[in-house]
């Protein structure tokens, strides 16, 4: 069982097997229910790319205060070490690392960024697996991630403009076939307004065995 807490935009906290993992912790963002000072325990902090709305600077602060591992693509993780983070893993596309029983895999995303390349993460606990694709358009190899890792839950952007829209995200859900899908990266700014109910309607029609969980910032679900 994984306890998943939505921190707004593309930010999540996932707790499982006694570990706490943050992904893209944009805690200074307008929709985050918490700030860095509210973060207690953290073991691993993942950052998909260095755009400001994905929490790179907050990730550095969390890692410095908790000793958590910072995991990102090679060049971004090296930059984090140069900026004072002690524990890092410098993955690259396709690579995995086992951090005290939590297996983190870096996968491709189709987007842009400043340092390194844009990425997504697949994280395997003994009690469940999640896929966070970062910011991306849909791509056919999402099907391979489904075959290889059988994620229990996928967090999928639906806001369009910078990322997938609801139609692409519904097709991505078909490709990945998670047990549960959670829409993200919408409504934070006017240009990424989207209707999660429309996403749910499309998924229910196209792949009814997948459960759509629409959660608000600050809410949690157990998967
Ligand atoms: Zn971005």
PDB file of C-alpha atoms and ligand atoms in Angstrom:
ATOM      1  CA  UNK A   1       0.000   0.000   0.000  1.00  0.00           C
ATOM      2  CA  UNK A   2       1.261   3.456  -0.956  1.00  0.00           C
ATOM      3  CA  UNK A   3      -0.127   6.601   0.653  1.00  0.00           C
ATOM      4  CA  UNK A   4      -0.129   9.309  -2.004  1.00  0.00           C
ATOM      5  CA  UNK A   5      -0.562  12.964  -1.059  1.00  0.00           C
ATOM      6  CA  UNK A   6      -1.093  15.550  -3.796  1.00  0.00           C
ATOM      7  CA  UNK A   7       0.850  18.760  -3.145  1.00  0.00           C
ATOM      8  CA  UNK A   8      -0.618  20.619  -6.131  1.00  0.00           C
ATOM      9  CA  UNK A   9       0.554  21.011  -9.742  1.00  0.00           C
ATOM     10  CA  UNK A  10       3.012  18.113 -10.371  1.00  0.00           C
ATOM     11  CA  UNK A  11       4.090  17.653  -6.726  1.00  0.00           C
ATOM     12  CA  UNK A  12       3.484  14.486  -4.767  1.00  0.00           C
ATOM     13  CA  UNK A  13       4.522  12.894  -1.500  1.00  0.00           C
ATOM     14  CA  UNK A  14       4.443   9.098  -1.547  1.00  0.00           C
ATOM     15  CA  UNK A  15       4.827   7.076   1.648  1.00  0.00           C
ATOM     16  CA  UNK A  16       5.353   3.305   1.569  1.00  0.00           C
ATOM     17  CA  UNK A  17       7.505   0.690   3.298  1.00  0.00           C
ATOM     18  CA  UNK A  18       8.370   3.270   5.987  1.00  0.00           C
ATOM     19  CA  UNK A  19       9.953   5.553   3.354  1.00  0.00           C
ATOM     20  CA  UNK A  20       8.911   9.054   2.299  1.00  0.00           C
ATOM     21  CA  UNK A  21       9.513  10.133  -1.283  1.00  0.00           C
ATOM     22  CA  UNK A  22       8.865  13.609  -2.689  1.00  0.00           C
ATOM     23  CA  UNK A  23       8.533  14.196  -6.436  1.00  0.00           C
ATOM     24  CA  UNK A  24       8.861  17.681  -7.981  1.00  0.00           C
ATOM     25  CA  UNK A  25       8.211  19.420  -4.639  1.00  0.00           C
ATOM     26  CA  UNK A  26       7.135  22.882  -5.795  1.00  0.00           C
ATOM     27  CA  UNK A  27       6.229  23.879  -2.250  1.00  0.00           C
ATOM     28  CA  UNK A  28       6.617  27.601  -3.011  1.00  0.00           C
ATOM     29  CA  UNK A  29       3.937  27.238  -5.684  1.00  0.00           C
ATOM     30  CA  UNK A  30       0.460  28.767  -5.308  1.00  0.00           C
ATOM     31  CA  UNK A  31      -1.327  25.415  -4.894  1.00  0.00           C
ATOM     32  CA  UNK A  32       0.990  23.703  -2.408  1.00  0.00           C
ATOM     33  CA  UNK A  33      -0.658  23.047   0.975  1.00  0.00           C
ATOM     34  CA  UNK A  34       2.750  22.931   2.732  1.00  0.00           C
ATOM     35  CA  UNK A  35       6.073  24.789   2.732  1.00  0.00           C
ATOM     36  CA  UNK A  36       9.595  23.407   3.094  1.00  0.00           C
ATOM     37  CA  UNK A  37       9.483  24.202   6.825  1.00  0.00           C
ATOM     38  CA  UNK A  38       6.533  21.775   7.174  1.00  0.00           C
ATOM     39  CA  UNK A  39       8.502  18.848   5.737  1.00  0.00           C
ATOM     40  CA  UNK A  40       9.415  16.411   8.495  1.00  0.00           C
ATOM     41  CA  UNK A  41      10.779  13.131   7.213  1.00  0.00           C
ATOM     42  CA  UNK A  42      12.126  12.710   3.699  1.00  0.00           C
ATOM     43  CA  UNK A  43      14.242   9.845   2.370  1.00  0.00           C
ATOM     44  CA  UNK A  44      14.324  10.483  -1.381  1.00  0.00           C
ATOM     45  CA  UNK A  45      13.576  13.624  -3.412  1.00  0.00           C
ATOM     46  CA  UNK A  46      13.096  13.251  -7.162  1.00  0.00           C
ATOM     47  CA  UNK A  47      13.141  16.160  -9.630  1.00  0.00           C
ATOM     48  CA  UNK A  48      12.064  15.469 -13.213  1.00  0.00           C
ATOM     49  CA  UNK A  49      13.575  18.640 -14.723  1.00  0.00           C
ATOM     50  CA  UNK A  50      14.700  22.102 -13.701  1.00  0.00           C
ATOM     51  CA  UNK A  51      11.726  24.281 -14.682  1.00  0.00           C
ATOM     52  CA  UNK A  52      10.735  26.470 -11.746  1.00  0.00           C
ATOM     53  CA  UNK A  53       7.325  24.861 -11.286  1.00  0.00           C
ATOM     54  CA  UNK A  54       8.926  21.487 -10.466  1.00  0.00           C
ATOM     55  CA  UNK A  55      10.602  22.481  -7.222  1.00  0.00           C
ATOM     56  CA  UNK A  56      14.331  22.085  -7.850  1.00  0.00           C
ATOM     57  CA  UNK A  57      15.252  24.790  -5.319  1.00  0.00           C
ATOM     58  CA  UNK A  58      12.835  23.437  -2.691  1.00  0.00           C
ATOM     59  CA  UNK A  59      14.280  19.948  -3.320  1.00  0.00           C
ATOM     60  CA  UNK A  60      17.740  21.256  -2.436  1.00  0.00           C
ATOM     61  CA  UNK A  61      16.393  22.736   0.806  1.00  0.00           C
ATOM     62  CA  UNK A  62      14.577  19.503   1.731  1.00  0.00           C
ATOM     63  CA  UNK A  63      17.669  17.385   1.057  1.00  0.00           C
ATOM     64  CA  UNK A  64      19.921  19.701   3.052  1.00  0.00           C
ATOM     65  CA  UNK A  65      17.651  19.695   6.084  1.00  0.00           C
ATOM     66  CA  UNK A  66      16.722  15.987   6.079  1.00  0.00           C
ATOM     67  CA  UNK A  67      19.760  14.277   4.504  1.00  0.00           C
ATOM     68  CA  UNK A  68      17.462  12.764   1.850  1.00  0.00           C
ATOM     69  CA  UNK A  69      18.892  11.532  -1.434  1.00  0.00           C
ATOM     70  CA  UNK A  70      18.476  13.894  -4.375  1.00  0.00           C
ATOM     71  CA  UNK A  71      17.899  11.868  -7.537  1.00  0.00           C
ATOM     72  CA  UNK A  72      17.768  13.378 -11.016  1.00  0.00           C
ATOM     73  CA  UNK A  73      19.445  13.145 -14.386  1.00  0.00           C
ATOM     74  CA  UNK A  74      23.261  13.249 -14.166  1.00  0.00           C
ATOM     75  CA  UNK A  75      23.902  16.928 -14.921  1.00  0.00           C
ATOM     76  CA  UNK A  76      21.142  18.198 -12.617  1.00  0.00           C
ATOM     77  CA  UNK A  77      22.239  15.945  -9.732  1.00  0.00           C
ATOM     78  CA  UNK A  78      25.846  17.101 -10.135  1.00  0.00           C
ATOM     79  CA  UNK A  79      24.624  20.699  -9.993  1.00  0.00           C
ATOM     80  CA  UNK A  80      22.742  19.865  -6.772  1.00  0.00           C
ATOM     81  CA  UNK A  81      25.940  18.469  -5.250  1.00  0.00           C
ATOM     82  CA  UNK A  82      27.804  21.634  -6.262  1.00  0.00           C
ATOM     83  CA  UNK A  83      25.041  23.576  -4.499  1.00  0.00           C
ATOM     84  CA  UNK A  84      25.571  21.696  -1.247  1.00  0.00           C
ATOM     85  CA  UNK A  85      23.486  18.500  -1.344  1.00  0.00           C
ATOM     86  CA  UNK A  86      25.475  15.636   0.167  1.00  0.00           C
ATOM     87  CA  UNK A  87      23.586  12.525  -0.968  1.00  0.00           C
ATOM     88  CA  UNK A  88      22.885  12.337  -4.681  1.00  0.00           C
ATOM     89  CA  UNK A  89      22.325   9.773  -7.410  1.00  0.00           C
ATOM     90  CA  UNK A  90      23.252  10.791 -10.944  1.00  0.00           C
ATOM     91  CA  UNK A  91      21.015   8.535 -13.032  1.00  0.00           C
ATOM     92  CA  UNK A  92      20.522   8.644 -16.764  1.00  0.00           C
ATOM     93  CA  UNK A  93      17.735   7.405 -19.047  1.00  0.00           C
ATOM     94  CA  UNK A  94      16.969   3.705 -18.499  1.00  0.00           C
ATOM     95  CA  UNK A  95      19.072   3.452 -15.362  1.00  0.00           C
ATOM     96  CA  UNK A  96      17.949   2.381 -11.899  1.00  0.00           C
ATOM     97  CA  UNK A  97      19.275   2.638  -8.368  1.00  0.00           C
ATOM     98  CA  UNK A  98      18.222   0.759  -5.238  1.00  0.00           C
ATOM     99  CA  UNK A  99      18.084   3.229  -2.343  1.00  0.00           C
ATOM    100  CA  UNK A 100      17.602   1.207   0.831  1.00  0.00           C
ATOM    101  CA  UNK A 101      15.015  -1.047  -0.836  1.00  0.00           C
ATOM    102  CA  UNK A 102      13.309   1.593  -2.995  1.00  0.00           C
ATOM    103  CA  UNK A 103      14.169   1.137  -6.670  1.00  0.00           C
ATOM    104  CA  UNK A 104      14.172   4.372  -8.661  1.00  0.00           C
ATOM    105  CA  UNK A 105      14.297   4.219 -12.477  1.00  0.00           C
ATOM    106  CA  UNK A 106      14.835   7.246 -14.708  1.00  0.00           C
ATOM    107  CA  UNK A 107      12.897   7.302 -17.980  1.00  0.00           C
ATOM    108  CA  UNK A 108      12.572   9.674 -20.908  1.00  0.00           C
ATOM    109  CA  UNK A 109      10.106  12.524 -21.249  1.00  0.00           C
ATOM    110  CA  UNK A 110       9.452  14.734 -24.276  1.00  0.00           C
ATOM    111  CA  UNK A 111       9.751  18.329 -23.094  1.00  0.00           C
ATOM    112  CA  UNK A 112      12.547  20.902 -22.611  1.00  0.00           C
ATOM    113  CA  UNK A 113      14.733  22.040 -19.730  1.00  0.00           C
ATOM    114  CA  UNK A 114      17.860  24.008 -18.862  1.00  0.00           C
ATOM    115  CA  UNK A 115      20.266  21.431 -17.414  1.00  0.00           C
ATOM    116  CA  UNK A 116      20.506  17.791 -18.532  1.00  0.00           C
ATOM    117  CA  UNK A 117      17.344  16.486 -20.168  1.00  0.00           C
ATOM    118  CA  UNK A 118      13.689  16.218 -19.134  1.00  0.00           C
ATOM    119  CA  UNK A 119      12.776  12.918 -17.447  1.00  0.00           C
ATOM    120  CA  UNK A 120      10.174  10.864 -15.659  1.00  0.00           C
ATOM    121  CA  UNK A 121      10.503   8.388 -12.782  1.00  0.00           C
ATOM    122  CA  UNK A 122       9.261   4.893 -12.047  1.00  0.00           C
ATOM    123  CA  UNK A 123       9.558   4.086  -8.355  1.00  0.00           C
ATOM    124  CA  UNK A 124       9.154   0.578  -6.992  1.00  0.00           C
ATOM    125  CA  UNK A 125       8.495  -0.118  -3.314  1.00  0.00           C
ATOM    126  CA  UNK A 126       7.878  -3.683  -2.189  1.00  0.00           C
ATOM    127  CA  UNK A 127       4.279  -2.570  -1.571  1.00  0.00           C
ATOM    128  CA  UNK A 128       3.634  -0.804  -4.892  1.00  0.00           C
ATOM    129  CA  UNK A 129       4.937   1.025  -7.957  1.00  0.00           C
ATOM    130  CA  UNK A 130       4.242   4.519  -9.258  1.00  0.00           C
ATOM    131  CA  UNK A 131       5.067   6.294 -12.529  1.00  0.00           C
ATOM    132  CA  UNK A 132       5.557  10.065 -12.580  1.00  0.00           C
ATOM    133  CA  UNK A 133       6.238  11.049 -16.212  1.00  0.00           C
ATOM    134  CA  UNK A 134       7.304  14.635 -15.481  1.00  0.00           C
ATOM    135  CA  UNK A 135       6.204  17.158 -18.085  1.00  0.00           C
ATOM    136  CA  UNK A 136       5.696  15.445 -21.422  1.00  0.00           C
ATOM    137  CA  UNK A 137       3.566  14.848 -24.458  1.00  0.00           C
ATOM    138  CA  UNK A 138       2.276  11.324 -25.002  1.00  0.00           C
ATOM    139  CA  UNK A 139       4.691   8.813 -26.563  1.00  0.00           C
ATOM    140  CA  UNK A 140       4.306   5.183 -27.593  1.00  0.00           C
ATOM    141  CA  UNK A 141       7.020   3.787 -25.325  1.00  0.00           C
ATOM    142  CA  UNK A 142       4.812   4.507 -22.337  1.00  0.00           C
ATOM    143  CA  UNK A 143       3.427   1.083 -23.294  1.00  0.00           C
ATOM    144  CA  UNK A 144       6.850  -0.445 -22.548  1.00  0.00           C
ATOM    145  CA  UNK A 145       6.868   1.111 -19.086  1.00  0.00           C
ATOM    146  CA  UNK A 146       3.509  -0.541 -18.478  1.00  0.00           C
ATOM    147  CA  UNK A 147       4.837  -3.907 -19.669  1.00  0.00           C
ATOM    148  CA  UNK A 148       8.106  -3.663 -17.756  1.00  0.00           C
ATOM    149  CA  UNK A 149       6.979  -2.213 -14.427  1.00  0.00           C
ATOM    150  CA  UNK A 150       3.182  -2.656 -14.211  1.00  0.00           C
ATOM    151  CA  UNK A 151       2.697   0.547 -12.223  1.00  0.00           C
ATOM    152  CA  UNK A 152      -0.100   0.506  -9.672  1.00  0.00           C
ATOM    153  CA  UNK A 153      -0.571   4.229 -10.157  1.00  0.00           C
ATOM    154  CA  UNK A 154       0.376   6.810 -12.790  1.00  0.00           C
ATOM    155  CA  UNK A 155       0.270  10.577 -12.298  1.00  0.00           C
ATOM    156  CA  UNK A 156      -0.527  12.102 -15.697  1.00  0.00           C
ATOM    157  CA  UNK A 157      -0.461  15.753 -16.793  1.00  0.00           C
ATOM    158  CA  UNK A 158      -3.694  16.898 -18.458  1.00  0.00           C
ATOM    159  CA  UNK A 159      -3.341  20.693 -18.652  1.00  0.00           C
ATOM    160  CA  UNK A 160      -2.167  21.004 -22.290  1.00  0.00           C
ATOM    161  CA  UNK A 161      -0.082  24.017 -23.463  1.00  0.00           C
ATOM    162  CA  UNK A 162       3.166  22.728 -21.860  1.00  0.00           C
ATOM    163  CA  UNK A 163       2.162  19.062 -21.526  1.00  0.00           C
ATOM    164  CA  UNK A 164      -0.417  16.450 -22.573  1.00  0.00           C
ATOM    165  CA  UNK A 165      -4.072  17.399 -22.830  1.00  0.00           C
ATOM    166  CA  UNK A 166      -6.950  15.214 -21.625  1.00  0.00           C
ATOM    167  CA  UNK A 167      -7.166  13.245 -24.899  1.00  0.00           C
ATOM    168  CA  UNK A 168      -3.453  12.467 -24.940  1.00  0.00           C
ATOM    169  CA  UNK A 169      -3.531  11.588 -21.246  1.00  0.00           C
ATOM    170  CA  UNK A 170      -6.411   9.163 -21.819  1.00  0.00           C
ATOM    171  CA  UNK A 171      -4.398   7.451 -24.568  1.00  0.00           C
ATOM    172  CA  UNK A 172      -1.352   7.420 -22.249  1.00  0.00           C
ATOM    173  CA  UNK A 173      -3.537   5.642 -19.685  1.00  0.00           C
ATOM    174  CA  UNK A 174      -4.393   3.005 -22.296  1.00  0.00           C
ATOM    175  CA  UNK A 175      -0.688   2.534 -23.056  1.00  0.00           C
ATOM    176  CA  UNK A 176       0.436   2.289 -19.417  1.00  0.00           C
ATOM    177  CA  UNK A 177      -2.568   0.400 -17.997  1.00  0.00           C
ATOM    178  CA  UNK A 178      -2.031   1.350 -14.345  1.00  0.00           C
ATOM    179  CA  UNK A 179      -4.573   0.239 -11.733  1.00  0.00           C
ATOM    180  CA  UNK A 180      -5.172   3.890 -10.795  1.00  0.00           C
ATOM    181  CA  UNK A 181      -4.515   7.161 -12.620  1.00  0.00           C
ATOM    182  CA  UNK A 182      -4.326  10.587 -10.977  1.00  0.00           C
ATOM    183  CA  UNK A 183      -4.528  13.714 -13.181  1.00  0.00           C
ATOM    184  CA  UNK A 184      -2.020  16.511 -12.455  1.00  0.00           C
ATOM    185  CA  UNK A 185      -0.451  19.665 -13.943  1.00  0.00           C
ATOM    186  CA  UNK A 186      -3.712  21.548 -14.624  1.00  0.00           C
ATOM    187  CA  UNK A 187      -5.549  24.665 -13.373  1.00  0.00           C
ATOM    188  CA  UNK A 188      -2.443  26.138 -11.686  1.00  0.00           C
ATOM    189  CA  UNK A 189      -2.267  28.916 -14.300  1.00  0.00           C
ATOM    190  CA  UNK A 190      -4.931  30.165 -16.752  1.00  0.00           C
ATOM    191  CA  UNK A 191      -3.172  28.579 -19.781  1.00  0.00           C
ATOM    192  CA  UNK A 192      -3.356  25.074 -18.289  1.00  0.00           C
ATOM    193  CA  UNK A 193      -7.011  25.031 -17.336  1.00  0.00           C
ATOM    194  CA  UNK A 194      -8.475  21.575 -17.945  1.00  0.00           C
ATOM    195  CA  UNK A 195     -11.459  19.507 -16.861  1.00  0.00           C
ATOM    196  CA  UNK A 196     -10.447  16.396 -14.888  1.00  0.00           C
ATOM    197  CA  UNK A 197     -14.040  15.138 -15.162  1.00  0.00           C
ATOM    198  CA  UNK A 198     -13.620  15.057 -18.956  1.00  0.00           C
ATOM    199  CA  UNK A 199     -10.388  13.054 -18.497  1.00  0.00           C
ATOM    200  CA  UNK A 200     -12.270  10.653 -16.230  1.00  0.00           C
ATOM    201  CA  UNK A 201     -15.062  10.289 -18.785  1.00  0.00           C
ATOM    202  CA  UNK A 202     -12.575   9.439 -21.563  1.00  0.00           C
ATOM    203  CA  UNK A 203     -10.681   6.912 -19.433  1.00  0.00           C
ATOM    204  CA  UNK A 204     -13.913   5.274 -18.274  1.00  0.00           C
ATOM    205  CA  UNK A 205     -14.930   4.897 -21.914  1.00  0.00           C
ATOM    206  CA  UNK A 206     -11.585   3.798 -23.363  1.00  0.00           C
ATOM    207  CA  UNK A 207     -10.144   1.668 -20.559  1.00  0.00           C
ATOM    208  CA  UNK A 208     -12.831   1.157 -17.909  1.00  0.00           C
ATOM    209  CA  UNK A 209     -10.691  -1.150 -15.738  1.00  0.00           C
ATOM    210  CA  UNK A 210      -8.502   1.809 -14.715  1.00  0.00           C
ATOM    211  CA  UNK A 211      -9.752   3.819 -11.735  1.00  0.00           C
ATOM    212  CA  UNK A 212      -9.456   7.617 -12.021  1.00  0.00           C
ATOM    213  CA  UNK A 213      -8.762   9.365  -8.701  1.00  0.00           C
ATOM    214  CA  UNK A 214      -9.245  13.132  -8.898  1.00  0.00           C
ATOM    215  CA  UNK A 215      -7.668  14.580  -5.768  1.00  0.00           C
ATOM    216  CA  UNK A 216      -7.218  18.166  -4.612  1.00  0.00           C
ATOM    217  CA  UNK A 217      -3.997  19.644  -3.218  1.00  0.00           C
ATOM    218  CA  UNK A 218      -3.591  18.416   0.365  1.00  0.00           C
ATOM    219  CA  UNK A 219      -5.707  15.288  -0.173  1.00  0.00           C
ATOM    220  CA  UNK A 220      -4.364  11.741   0.033  1.00  0.00           C
ATOM    221  CA  UNK A 221      -5.333   8.384  -1.427  1.00  0.00           C
ATOM    222  CA  UNK A 222      -4.103   4.908  -0.629  1.00  0.00           C
ATOM    223  CA  UNK A 223      -3.308   2.684  -3.589  1.00  0.00           C
TER     224      UNK A 223
HETATM  225 ZN1  LIG B   1       8.431  21.922 -17.526  1.00  0.00          ZN
END
